[in-house]
Amino acid sequence: MTDWVTGKIKKINYWTKNLFTIILNAKINSFIPGQFTKLSLIINGKRIHRAYSYINSPENINQEFYIKNIEKKGHLTPYLYKLNNNDKIMISKNASGFFTVNNIESCKDLWMISTGTGIGPYLSILQNGNYLEKFKRIILIHAVRYITDFSYINLINNLKTKFKNKLIIQIITSREKQQNNLLNGHIPELMKNGILEKKIGITINKNNSHIMLCGNPQMVYDTQKLLQKNYGLSKNLKNNKGNITIEKYW
């Protein structure tokens, strides 16, 4: 049974008409970067809750979540979207999940691949910084539909400065072509055609690479199958270490 605690909304950032960030404060237990928790509201007399990954590092006093508003079919997000400062919200006291770098063995290249709000766990991991010394290079791949969906630009730029030559960032748009340094298309296709590796200048290899996949379940499924078939990679399990770690977002 979930142990709920009451939190208070400190701030809401609206990135686009559908993408927003909730910052709240609650007395929760510590978590490992990459883990998720549950947010909950009582709606029409019924508790509605959904899982969301932490954006913030565990040492932060506030908790931060990057959310997409499912305007027509969402049971919770439309209500989260309309919250105001100082409103109350319920949050699970304990975090869950194994999408964490402490469960990954040392290797040369750590690929953090995400779509949409799936970038969240990576931002928590990178802000915290623990265990990242296990990797020589970190490649953050973030795919969005439109460039306006690319949130957290300032934070990402700060992380790039923090990690200097260790962190490589590549943005992908799927529904519009950009003339700058961005790629256009879908992650599985760009990997299958070798375009992504060529753009980054780094080759995925089962002997020195670990791939983290987070976000759209179809992207996660297709990319995982591609990595297993074309690259010989295997899923990372508790009792059978591999080089693919996944987190599906719905």
mmCIF file of C-alpha atoms in Angstrom:
data_model
loop_
_atom_site.group_PDB
_atom_site.id
_atom_site.type_symbol
_atom_site.label_atom_id
_atom_site.label_comp_id
_atom_site.label_asym_id
_atom_site.label_seq_id
_atom_site.Cartn_x
_atom_site.Cartn_y
_atom_site.Cartn_z
ATOM 1 C CA MET A 1 0.000 0.000 0.000
ATOM 2 C CA THR A 2 1.269 3.464 -0.912
ATOM 3 C CA ASP A 3 2.369 5.687 1.961
ATOM 4 C CA TRP A 4 1.027 9.107 0.943
ATOM 5 C CA VAL A 5 2.281 12.427 2.311
ATOM 6 C CA THR A 6 0.948 15.905 1.635
ATOM 7 C CA GLY A 7 3.034 18.353 -0.352
ATOM 8 C CA LYS A 8 2.575 21.981 -1.300
ATOM 9 C CA ILE A 9 2.950 23.409 -4.804
ATOM 10 C CA LYS A 10 5.833 25.892 -4.899
ATOM 11 C CA LYS A 11 5.869 26.704 -8.605
ATOM 12 C CA ILE A 12 4.566 25.568 -11.982
ATOM 13 C CA ASN A 13 6.476 26.281 -15.193
ATOM 14 C CA TYR A 14 4.520 26.102 -18.428
ATOM 15 C CA TRP A 15 6.855 25.273 -21.317
ATOM 16 C CA THR A 16 4.177 24.870 -24.007
ATOM 17 C CA LYS A 17 0.399 24.430 -24.000
ATOM 18 C CA ASN A 18 0.921 20.756 -23.103
ATOM 19 C CA LEU A 19 4.303 20.539 -21.372
ATOM 20 C CA PHE A 20 4.761 21.786 -17.824
ATOM 21 C CA THR A 21 6.861 21.313 -14.711
ATOM 22 C CA ILE A 22 5.538 20.985 -11.176
ATOM 23 C CA ILE A 23 7.811 21.962 -8.292
ATOM 24 C CA LEU A 24 6.514 20.986 -4.872
ATOM 25 C CA ASN A 25 7.746 20.546 -1.348
ATOM 26 C CA ALA A 26 6.982 17.489 0.753
ATOM 27 C CA LYS A 27 8.685 15.443 3.445
ATOM 28 C CA ILE A 28 9.602 12.339 1.480
ATOM 29 C CA ASN A 29 12.270 9.706 1.916
ATOM 30 C CA SER A 30 15.393 10.022 -0.171
ATOM 31 C CA PHE A 31 15.538 8.410 -3.596
ATOM 32 C CA ILE A 32 18.109 7.288 -6.146
ATOM 33 C CA PRO A 33 18.387 9.517 -9.258
ATOM 34 C CA GLY A 34 16.440 7.883 -12.067
ATOM 35 C CA GLN A 35 13.666 6.602 -9.820
ATOM 36 C CA PHE A 36 10.004 7.591 -9.953
ATOM 37 C CA THR A 37 7.246 8.285 -7.461
ATOM 38 C CA LYS A 38 3.475 8.789 -7.545
ATOM 39 C CA LEU A 39 1.517 12.037 -7.510
ATOM 40 C CA SER A 40 -2.116 12.016 -6.472
ATOM 41 C CA LEU A 41 -5.206 14.196 -6.204
ATOM 42 C CA ILE A 42 -8.701 13.463 -4.939
ATOM 43 C CA ILE A 43 -10.955 14.046 -7.960
ATOM 44 C CA ASN A 44 -14.737 13.697 -7.638
ATOM 45 C CA GLY A 45 -14.251 11.826 -4.381
ATOM 46 C CA LYS A 46 -11.795 9.321 -5.833
ATOM 47 C CA ARG A 47 -8.027 9.164 -5.504
ATOM 48 C CA ILE A 48 -6.327 9.385 -8.895
ATOM 49 C CA HIS A 49 -2.589 8.787 -9.061
ATOM 50 C CA ARG A 50 0.095 8.374 -11.703
ATOM 51 C CA ALA A 51 3.830 7.667 -11.692
ATOM 52 C CA TYR A 52 6.326 10.425 -12.535
ATOM 53 C CA SER A 53 10.114 10.459 -12.557
ATOM 54 C CA TYR A 54 12.059 12.911 -10.438
ATOM 55 C CA ILE A 55 13.835 15.712 -12.303
ATOM 56 C CA ASN A 56 15.668 17.051 -9.260
ATOM 57 C CA SER A 57 18.645 15.614 -7.454
ATOM 58 C CA PRO A 58 17.833 13.932 -4.098
ATOM 59 C CA GLU A 59 19.627 16.604 -2.064
ATOM 60 C CA ASN A 60 17.260 19.331 -3.310
ATOM 61 C CA ILE A 61 14.659 20.444 -0.774
ATOM 62 C CA ASN A 62 11.928 20.576 -3.436
ATOM 63 C CA GLN A 63 10.684 17.839 -5.748
ATOM 64 C CA GLU A 64 10.385 18.493 -9.482
ATOM 65 C CA PHE A 65 8.432 16.678 -12.207
ATOM 66 C CA TYR A 66 8.245 17.182 -15.978
ATOM 67 C CA ILE A 67 4.754 16.339 -17.234
ATOM 68 C CA LYS A 68 2.774 16.237 -20.459
ATOM 69 C CA ASN A 69 -0.835 17.322 -20.155
ATOM 70 C CA ILE A 70 -3.133 14.729 -21.728
ATOM 71 C CA GLU A 71 -5.836 17.314 -22.265
ATOM 72 C CA LYS A 72 -8.761 15.223 -23.520
ATOM 73 C CA LYS A 73 -8.145 11.718 -22.194
ATOM 74 C CA GLY A 74 -6.011 12.379 -19.131
ATOM 75 C CA HIS A 75 -7.489 11.427 -15.772
ATOM 76 C CA LEU A 76 -4.936 13.365 -13.707
ATOM 77 C CA THR A 77 -2.730 15.636 -15.819
ATOM 78 C CA PRO A 78 -5.464 18.192 -16.706
ATOM 79 C CA TYR A 79 -5.968 18.734 -12.964
ATOM 80 C CA LEU A 80 -2.230 18.926 -12.268
ATOM 81 C CA TYR A 81 -1.951 21.471 -15.072
ATOM 82 C CA LYS A 82 -4.448 23.774 -13.342
ATOM 83 C CA LEU A 83 -2.854 23.710 -9.890
ATOM 84 C CA ASN A 84 -1.685 26.974 -8.325
ATOM 85 C CA ASN A 85 1.060 27.922 -5.898
ATOM 86 C CA ASN A 86 0.364 26.703 -2.345
ATOM 87 C CA ASP A 87 -2.206 24.138 -3.500
ATOM 88 C CA LYS A 88 -1.898 20.764 -1.797
ATOM 89 C CA ILE A 89 -0.929 17.576 -3.602
ATOM 90 C CA MET A 90 -0.271 14.038 -2.413
ATOM 91 C CA ILE A 91 3.016 12.305 -3.161
ATOM 92 C CA SER A 92 4.269 8.830 -2.355
ATOM 93 C CA LYS A 93 6.755 8.955 0.503
ATOM 94 C CA ASN A 94 8.926 6.275 -1.103
ATOM 95 C CA ALA A 95 10.355 6.125 -4.614
ATOM 96 C CA SER A 96 10.485 3.076 -6.875
ATOM 97 C CA GLY A 97 12.315 1.841 -9.942
ATOM 98 C CA PHE A 98 15.637 0.483 -11.165
ATOM 99 C CA PHE A 99 16.371 2.971 -13.958
ATOM 100 C CA THR A 100 19.520 4.061 -12.151
ATOM 101 C CA VAL A 101 23.212 4.185 -13.037
ATOM 102 C CA ASN A 102 24.310 2.417 -9.852
ATOM 103 C CA ASN A 103 22.858 -0.726 -11.464
ATOM 104 C CA ILE A 104 25.026 -0.274 -14.565
ATOM 105 C CA GLU A 105 28.543 -1.666 -14.844
ATOM 106 C CA SER A 106 31.476 0.541 -15.838
ATOM 107 C CA CYS A 107 31.926 1.103 -19.560
ATOM 108 C CA LYS A 108 33.388 3.616 -21.972
ATOM 109 C CA ASP A 109 30.171 5.109 -23.352
ATOM 110 C CA LEU A 110 26.840 5.615 -21.588
ATOM 111 C CA TRP A 111 24.034 6.508 -23.994
ATOM 112 C CA MET A 112 21.023 8.259 -22.444
ATOM 113 C CA ILE A 113 18.273 8.098 -25.075
ATOM 114 C CA SER A 114 14.891 9.722 -24.494
ATOM 115 C CA THR A 115 11.726 11.033 -26.071
ATOM 116 C CA GLY A 116 9.595 13.851 -24.657
ATOM 117 C CA THR A 117 9.337 13.948 -20.881
ATOM 118 C CA GLY A 118 11.495 10.815 -20.783
ATOM 119 C CA ILE A 119 14.501 13.100 -20.422
ATOM 120 C CA GLY A 120 13.505 13.590 -16.778
ATOM 121 C CA PRO A 121 15.439 10.745 -15.111
ATOM 122 C CA TYR A 122 18.600 11.717 -16.982
ATOM 123 C CA LEU A 123 18.409 15.280 -15.693
ATOM 124 C CA SER A 124 18.157 13.937 -12.148
ATOM 125 C CA ILE A 125 21.101 11.586 -12.718
ATOM 126 C CA LEU A 126 23.263 14.285 -14.296
ATOM 127 C CA GLN A 127 22.471 16.917 -11.666
ATOM 128 C CA ASN A 128 23.369 14.487 -8.904
ATOM 129 C CA GLY A 129 26.511 13.193 -10.612
ATOM 130 C CA ASN A 130 26.997 10.081 -8.466
ATOM 131 C CA TYR A 131 28.470 7.012 -10.203
ATOM 132 C CA LEU A 132 29.144 8.905 -13.440
ATOM 133 C CA GLU A 133 32.875 8.458 -12.991
ATOM 134 C CA LYS A 134 32.267 4.902 -14.251
ATOM 135 C CA PHE A 135 31.863 6.255 -17.778
ATOM 136 C CA LYS A 136 34.350 8.039 -20.014
ATOM 137 C CA ARG A 137 31.666 9.649 -22.165
ATOM 138 C CA ILE A 138 27.948 10.298 -21.738
ATOM 139 C CA ILE A 139 25.813 10.794 -24.838
ATOM 140 C CA LEU A 140 22.421 12.402 -24.168
ATOM 141 C CA ILE A 141 19.982 11.943 -27.060
ATOM 142 C CA HIS A 142 16.694 13.812 -26.710
ATOM 143 C CA ALA A 143 13.930 13.480 -29.315
ATOM 144 C CA VAL A 144 10.969 15.868 -29.477
ATOM 145 C CA ARG A 145 8.279 16.531 -32.058
ATOM 146 C CA TYR A 146 9.038 20.229 -32.498
ATOM 147 C CA ILE A 147 11.939 22.374 -31.369
ATOM 148 C CA THR A 148 9.526 24.310 -29.135
ATOM 149 C CA ASP A 149 9.091 21.064 -27.159
ATOM 150 C CA PHE A 150 12.762 21.188 -26.160
ATOM 151 C CA SER A 151 12.496 22.283 -22.514
ATOM 152 C CA TYR A 152 15.160 22.712 -19.825
ATOM 153 C CA ILE A 153 17.573 24.385 -22.256
ATOM 154 C CA ASN A 154 19.345 26.384 -19.544
ATOM 155 C CA LEU A 155 19.766 23.362 -17.282
ATOM 156 C CA ILE A 156 21.087 21.237 -20.138
ATOM 157 C CA ASN A 157 23.572 23.937 -21.124
ATOM 158 C CA ASN A 158 24.737 24.165 -17.504
ATOM 159 C CA LEU A 159 25.198 20.393 -17.385
ATOM 160 C CA LYS A 160 27.203 20.511 -20.589
ATOM 161 C CA THR A 161 29.477 23.100 -18.994
ATOM 162 C CA LYS A 162 29.689 21.083 -15.776
ATOM 163 C CA PHE A 163 30.808 17.917 -17.542
ATOM 164 C CA LYS A 164 32.839 19.739 -20.228
ATOM 165 C CA ASN A 165 34.020 17.235 -22.846
ATOM 166 C CA LYS A 166 32.425 14.259 -21.077
ATOM 167 C CA LEU A 167 28.805 15.072 -21.998
ATOM 168 C CA ILE A 168 27.677 15.059 -25.633
ATOM 169 C CA ILE A 169 24.149 16.264 -26.431
ATOM 170 C CA GLN A 170 22.134 15.629 -29.587
ATOM 171 C CA ILE A 171 18.601 16.902 -30.164
ATOM 172 C CA ILE A 172 16.263 15.228 -32.660
ATOM 173 C CA THR A 173 13.006 16.628 -34.045
ATOM 174 C CA SER A 174 10.520 14.268 -35.658
ATOM 175 C CA ARG A 175 7.984 16.646 -37.196
ATOM 176 C CA GLU A 176 10.042 19.551 -38.474
ATOM 177 C CA LYS A 177 13.391 19.923 -40.159
ATOM 178 C CA GLN A 178 16.001 22.211 -38.660
ATOM 179 C CA GLN A 179 18.901 23.826 -40.479
ATOM 180 C CA ASN A 180 21.243 23.860 -37.493
ATOM 181 C CA ASN A 181 22.947 20.998 -35.656
ATOM 182 C CA LEU A 182 19.764 19.011 -35.034
ATOM 183 C CA LEU A 183 18.741 15.714 -36.606
ATOM 184 C CA ASN A 184 15.315 15.013 -38.081
ATOM 185 C CA GLY A 185 13.500 11.684 -37.821
ATOM 186 C CA HIS A 186 12.818 8.923 -35.324
ATOM 187 C CA ILE A 187 15.448 7.332 -33.102
ATOM 188 C CA PRO A 188 15.134 3.701 -34.316
ATOM 189 C CA GLU A 189 15.355 4.769 -37.971
ATOM 190 C CA LEU A 190 18.314 7.071 -37.372
ATOM 191 C CA MET A 191 20.111 4.256 -35.577
ATOM 192 C CA LYS A 192 19.230 1.613 -38.159
ATOM 193 C CA ASN A 193 20.582 3.800 -40.959
ATOM 194 C CA GLY A 194 23.738 4.651 -39.019
ATOM 195 C CA ILE A 195 22.904 8.361 -39.134
ATOM 196 C CA LEU A 196 22.872 8.887 -35.368
ATOM 197 C CA GLU A 197 26.268 7.293 -34.740
ATOM 198 C CA LYS A 198 27.773 9.152 -37.693
ATOM 199 C CA LYS A 199 26.446 12.469 -36.386
ATOM 200 C CA ILE A 200 27.783 11.830 -32.882
ATOM 201 C CA GLY A 201 31.039 10.341 -34.119
ATOM 202 C CA ILE A 202 30.803 7.409 -31.700
ATOM 203 C CA THR A 203 30.004 3.790 -32.519
ATOM 204 C CA ILE A 204 27.810 1.631 -30.298
ATOM 205 C CA ASN A 205 29.662 -1.523 -29.316
ATOM 206 C CA LYS A 206 28.557 -4.295 -26.960
ATOM 207 C CA ASN A 207 32.019 -4.361 -25.393
ATOM 208 C CA ASN A 208 32.149 -0.698 -24.358
ATOM 209 C CA SER A 209 28.616 0.774 -24.521
ATOM 210 C CA HIS A 210 25.550 0.819 -22.304
ATOM 211 C CA ILE A 211 22.250 2.152 -23.636
ATOM 212 C CA MET A 212 19.524 3.641 -21.445
ATOM 213 C CA LEU A 213 16.104 4.053 -23.103
ATOM 214 C CA CYS A 214 13.315 6.151 -21.614
ATOM 215 C CA GLY A 215 10.042 7.562 -22.908
ATOM 216 C CA ASN A 216 7.608 6.474 -25.596
ATOM 217 C CA PRO A 217 7.068 2.683 -25.244
ATOM 218 C CA GLN A 218 7.167 2.169 -29.008
ATOM 219 C CA MET A 219 10.537 3.916 -29.239
ATOM 220 C CA VAL A 220 11.815 1.847 -26.324
ATOM 221 C CA TYR A 221 10.572 -1.405 -27.865
ATOM 222 C CA ASP A 222 11.813 -0.701 -31.401
ATOM 223 C CA THR A 223 15.202 0.578 -30.276
ATOM 224 C CA GLN A 224 15.732 -2.308 -27.872
ATOM 225 C CA LYS A 225 14.939 -4.859 -30.603
ATOM 226 C CA LEU A 226 17.302 -3.069 -32.980
ATOM 227 C CA LEU A 227 20.115 -3.026 -30.429
ATOM 228 C CA GLN A 228 19.643 -6.713 -29.713
ATOM 229 C CA LYS A 229 19.434 -7.777 -33.362
ATOM 230 C CA ASN A 230 21.956 -5.474 -35.059
ATOM 231 C CA TYR A 231 24.431 -4.800 -32.246
ATOM 232 C CA GLY A 232 24.272 -7.961 -30.155
ATOM 233 C CA LEU A 233 23.335 -6.076 -26.986
ATOM 234 C CA SER A 234 21.280 -7.641 -24.194
ATOM 235 C CA LYS A 235 18.886 -6.321 -21.563
ATOM 236 C CA ASN A 236 20.382 -5.405 -18.209
ATOM 237 C CA LEU A 237 18.833 -7.577 -15.491
ATOM 238 C CA LYS A 238 19.476 -7.826 -11.768
ATOM 239 C CA ASN A 239 21.020 -11.294 -11.959
ATOM 240 C CA ASN A 240 22.193 -11.150 -15.558
ATOM 241 C CA LYS A 241 24.071 -7.990 -16.435
ATOM 242 C CA GLY A 242 23.585 -6.636 -19.940
ATOM 243 C CA ASN A 243 23.949 -3.333 -21.758
ATOM 244 C CA ILE A 244 20.358 -2.105 -22.255
ATOM 245 C CA THR A 245 18.398 -0.478 -19.408
ATOM 246 C CA ILE A 246 14.826 0.624 -20.128
ATOM 247 C CA GLU A 247 11.990 2.686 -18.654
ATOM 248 C CA LYS A 248 8.613 2.901 -20.407
ATOM 249 C CA TYR A 249 6.451 5.944 -19.761
ATOM 250 C CA TRP A 250 2.969 4.518 -20.285
#
